[in-house]
Amino acid sequence: MFRRCWMTMPDERSRAVVKTRDFLVRLSRDSAMPDEVRNEAKFLLRHFPSQDDVILAGRIEEESETLPIGVMGPVFSSTFK
């Protein structure tokens, strides 16, 4: 079966990263979750970008048209909902 791969847009990717961080925060604080799950969420959060990090990365990419970002184009967006 052939599946089409749709490219994720920078604003969609930014939103997904921010929402994933929010999800990991909720998991890490949920006392109903097993300790193993909460500890893994806390570990991942130590290395996960914050919303401010994502916005800053988007601004840098958007304002730096001369930087060799690569074939993909910008990864993040500074504006998303």
mmCIF file of N, CA, C and O in Angstrom, residues 12-28 39-55 57 75-76 80:
data_model
loop_
_atom_site.group_PDB
_atom_site.id
_atom_site.type_symbol
_atom_site.label_atom_id
_atom_site.label_comp_id
_atom_site.label_asym_id
_atom_site.label_seq_id
_atom_site.Cartn_x
_atom_site.Cartn_y
_atom_site.Cartn_z
ATOM 1 N N GLU A 12 3.231 23.837 12.721
ATOM 2 C CA GLU A 12 2.693 22.577 13.244
ATOM 3 C C GLU A 12 3.726 21.866 14.120
ATOM 4 O O GLU A 12 3.397 21.329 15.179
ATOM 5 N N ARG A 13 4.972 21.865 13.662
ATOM 6 C CA ARG A 13 6.043 21.222 14.418
ATOM 7 C C ARG A 13 6.258 21.949 15.747
ATOM 8 O O ARG A 13 6.396 21.321 16.802
ATOM 9 N N SER A 14 6.255 23.273 15.713
ATOM 10 C CA SER A 14 6.427 24.065 16.934
ATOM 11 C C SER A 14 5.312 23.757 17.931
ATOM 12 O O SER A 14 5.569 23.541 19.120
ATOM 13 N N ARG A 15 4.069 23.734 17.452
ATOM 14 C CA ARG A 15 2.929 23.436 18.300
ATOM 15 C C ARG A 15 3.049 22.032 18.908
ATOM 16 O O ARG A 15 2.808 21.827 20.095
ATOM 17 N N ALA A 16 3.462 21.066 18.098
ATOM 18 C CA ALA A 16 3.602 19.694 18.581
ATOM 19 C C ALA A 16 4.674 19.581 19.659
ATOM 20 O O ALA A 16 4.484 18.880 20.660
ATOM 21 N N VAL A 17 5.786 20.282 19.484
ATOM 22 C CA VAL A 17 6.860 20.232 20.481
ATOM 23 C C VAL A 17 6.387 20.852 21.795
ATOM 24 O O VAL A 17 6.597 20.292 22.876
ATOM 25 N N VAL A 18 5.709 21.984 21.725
ATOM 26 C CA VAL A 18 5.219 22.650 22.935
ATOM 27 C C VAL A 18 4.163 21.789 23.625
ATOM 28 O O VAL A 18 4.182 21.619 24.856
ATOM 29 N N LYS A 19 3.253 21.214 22.859
ATOM 30 C CA LYS A 19 2.205 20.354 23.440
ATOM 31 C C LYS A 19 2.812 19.083 24.040
ATOM 32 O O LYS A 19 2.346 18.592 25.065
ATOM 33 N N THR A 20 3.851 18.548 23.414
ATOM 34 C CA THR A 20 4.511 17.359 23.953
ATOM 35 C C THR A 20 5.166 17.673 25.284
ATOM 36 O O THR A 20 5.096 16.883 26.232
ATOM 37 N N ARG A 21 5.790 18.843 25.379
ATOM 38 C CA ARG A 21 6.385 19.247 26.665
ATOM 39 C C ARG A 21 5.302 19.343 27.734
ATOM 40 O O ARG A 21 5.473 18.857 28.851
ATOM 41 N N ASP A 22 4.171 19.964 27.391
ATOM 42 C CA ASP A 22 3.061 20.072 28.347
ATOM 43 C C ASP A 22 2.601 18.686 28.804
ATOM 44 O O ASP A 22 2.331 18.463 29.991
ATOM 45 N N PHE A 23 2.527 17.755 27.868
ATOM 46 C CA PHE A 23 2.124 16.381 28.177
ATOM 47 C C PHE A 23 3.127 15.720 29.129
ATOM 48 O O PHE A 23 2.741 15.076 30.107
ATOM 49 N N LEU A 24 4.413 15.897 28.852
ATOM 50 C CA LEU A 24 5.440 15.321 29.718
ATOM 51 C C LEU A 24 5.384 15.924 31.124
ATOM 52 O O LEU A 24 5.585 15.215 32.122
ATOM 53 N N VAL A 25 5.112 17.204 31.218
ATOM 54 C CA VAL A 25 4.968 17.849 32.532
ATOM 55 C C VAL A 25 3.801 17.227 33.287
ATOM 56 O O VAL A 25 3.923 16.882 34.470
ATOM 57 N N ARG A 26 2.662 17.069 32.608
ATOM 58 C CA ARG A 26 1.502 16.454 33.261
ATOM 59 C C ARG A 26 1.813 15.026 33.710
ATOM 60 O O ARG A 26 1.443 14.629 34.820
ATOM 61 N N LEU A 27 2.481 14.262 32.853
ATOM 62 C CA LEU A 27 2.853 12.893 33.224
ATOM 63 C C LEU A 27 3.762 12.885 34.447
ATOM 64 O O LEU A 27 3.596 12.058 35.346
ATOM 65 N N SER A 28 4.738 13.776 34.474
ATOM 66 C CA SER A 28 5.710 13.789 35.564
ATOM 67 C C SER A 28 5.079 14.150 36.906
ATOM 68 O O SER A 28 5.616 13.804 37.949
ATOM 69 N N ASN A 39 9.292 9.192 36.371
ATOM 70 C CA ASN A 39 10.741 9.451 36.329
ATOM 71 C C ASN A 39 11.247 9.598 34.900
ATOM 72 O O ASN A 39 12.105 10.445 34.620
ATOM 73 N N GLU A 40 10.729 8.794 33.987
ATOM 74 C CA GLU A 40 11.134 8.911 32.575
ATOM 75 C C GLU A 40 10.700 10.257 32.002
ATOM 76 O O GLU A 40 11.452 10.919 31.278
ATOM 77 N N ALA A 41 9.484 10.692 32.337
ATOM 78 C CA ALA A 41 9.003 11.995 31.874
ATOM 79 C C ALA A 41 9.893 13.113 32.414
ATOM 80 O O ALA A 41 10.260 14.035 31.686
ATOM 81 N N LYS A 42 10.266 13.031 33.684
ATOM 82 C CA LYS A 42 11.154 14.045 34.281
ATOM 83 C C LYS A 42 12.518 14.055 33.588
ATOM 84 O O LYS A 42 13.084 15.121 33.330
ATOM 85 N N PHE A 43 13.050 12.864 33.300
ATOM 86 C CA PHE A 43 14.337 12.779 32.617
ATOM 87 C C PHE A 43 14.261 13.433 31.233
ATOM 88 O O PHE A 43 15.132 14.211 30.856
ATOM 89 N N LEU A 44 13.208 13.112 30.487
ATOM 90 C CA LEU A 44 13.059 13.683 29.140
ATOM 91 C C LEU A 44 12.895 15.198 29.184
ATOM 92 O O LEU A 44 13.406 15.912 28.319
ATOM 93 N N LEU A 45 12.202 15.693 30.192
ATOM 94 C CA LEU A 45 11.993 17.137 30.309
ATOM 95 C C LEU A 45 13.299 17.896 30.525
ATOM 96 O O LEU A 45 13.410 19.059 30.129
ATOM 97 N N ARG A 46 14.280 17.254 31.123
ATOM 98 C CA ARG A 46 15.564 17.915 31.343
ATOM 99 C C ARG A 46 16.218 18.323 30.030
ATOM 100 O O ARG A 46 17.052 19.231 30.003
ATOM 101 N N HIS A 47 15.883 17.654 28.963
ATOM 102 C CA HIS A 47 16.535 17.882 27.669
ATOM 103 C C HIS A 47 15.558 18.379 26.604
ATOM 104 O O HIS A 47 15.918 18.460 25.431
ATOM 105 N N PHE A 48 14.342 18.698 26.997
ATOM 106 C CA PHE A 48 13.302 19.069 26.046
ATOM 107 C C PHE A 48 13.188 20.589 25.982
ATOM 108 O O PHE A 48 13.225 21.255 27.018
ATOM 109 N N PRO A 49 13.045 21.161 24.784
ATOM 110 C CA PRO A 49 12.974 22.622 24.682
ATOM 111 C C PRO A 49 11.689 23.181 25.286
ATOM 112 O O PRO A 49 10.625 22.567 25.191
ATOM 113 N N SER A 50 11.817 24.344 25.891
ATOM 114 C CA SER A 50 10.644 25.051 26.414
ATOM 115 C C SER A 50 9.956 25.801 25.273
ATOM 116 O O SER A 50 10.490 25.902 24.162
ATOM 117 N N GLN A 51 8.785 26.353 25.560
ATOM 118 C CA GLN A 51 8.081 27.149 24.552
ATOM 119 C C GLN A 51 8.939 28.337 24.131
ATOM 120 O O GLN A 51 9.019 28.667 22.947
ATOM 121 N N ASP A 52 9.617 28.970 25.088
ATOM 122 C CA ASP A 52 10.492 30.099 24.760
ATOM 123 C C ASP A 52 11.635 29.670 23.842
ATOM 124 O O ASP A 52 12.013 30.416 22.927
ATOM 125 N N ASP A 53 12.183 28.470 24.074
ATOM 126 C CA ASP A 53 13.252 27.949 23.217
ATOM 127 C C ASP A 53 12.755 27.756 21.779
ATOM 128 O O ASP A 53 13.456 28.086 20.821
ATOM 129 N N VAL A 54 11.558 27.221 21.657
ATOM 130 C CA VAL A 54 10.984 26.970 20.327
ATOM 131 C C VAL A 54 10.738 28.290 19.599
ATOM 132 O O VAL A 54 11.067 28.437 18.415
ATOM 133 N N ILE A 55 10.186 29.262 20.306
ATOM 134 C CA ILE A 55 9.924 30.575 19.702
ATOM 135 C C ILE A 55 11.230 31.233 19.274
ATOM 136 O O ILE A 55 11.329 31.776 18.159
ATOM 137 N N ALA A 57 14.090 29.757 18.528
ATOM 138 C CA ALA A 57 14.617 29.026 17.366
ATOM 139 C C ALA A 57 13.871 29.428 16.099
ATOM 140 O O ALA A 57 14.483 29.628 15.044
ATOM 141 N N VAL A 75 12.795 24.783 10.590
ATOM 142 C CA VAL A 75 12.259 23.672 11.379
ATOM 143 C C VAL A 75 11.148 24.167 12.288
ATOM 144 O O VAL A 75 10.112 23.530 12.411
ATOM 145 N N PHE A 76 11.360 25.326 12.939
ATOM 146 C CA PHE A 76 10.380 25.854 13.871
ATOM 147 C C PHE A 76 9.832 27.190 13.381
ATOM 148 O O PHE A 76 10.392 27.833 12.502
ATOM 149 N N PHE A 80 2.606 30.317 16.475
ATOM 150 C CA PHE A 80 1.756 29.126 16.377
ATOM 151 C C PHE A 80 0.691 29.230 17.451
ATOM 152 O O PHE A 80 0.810 29.985 18.385
#
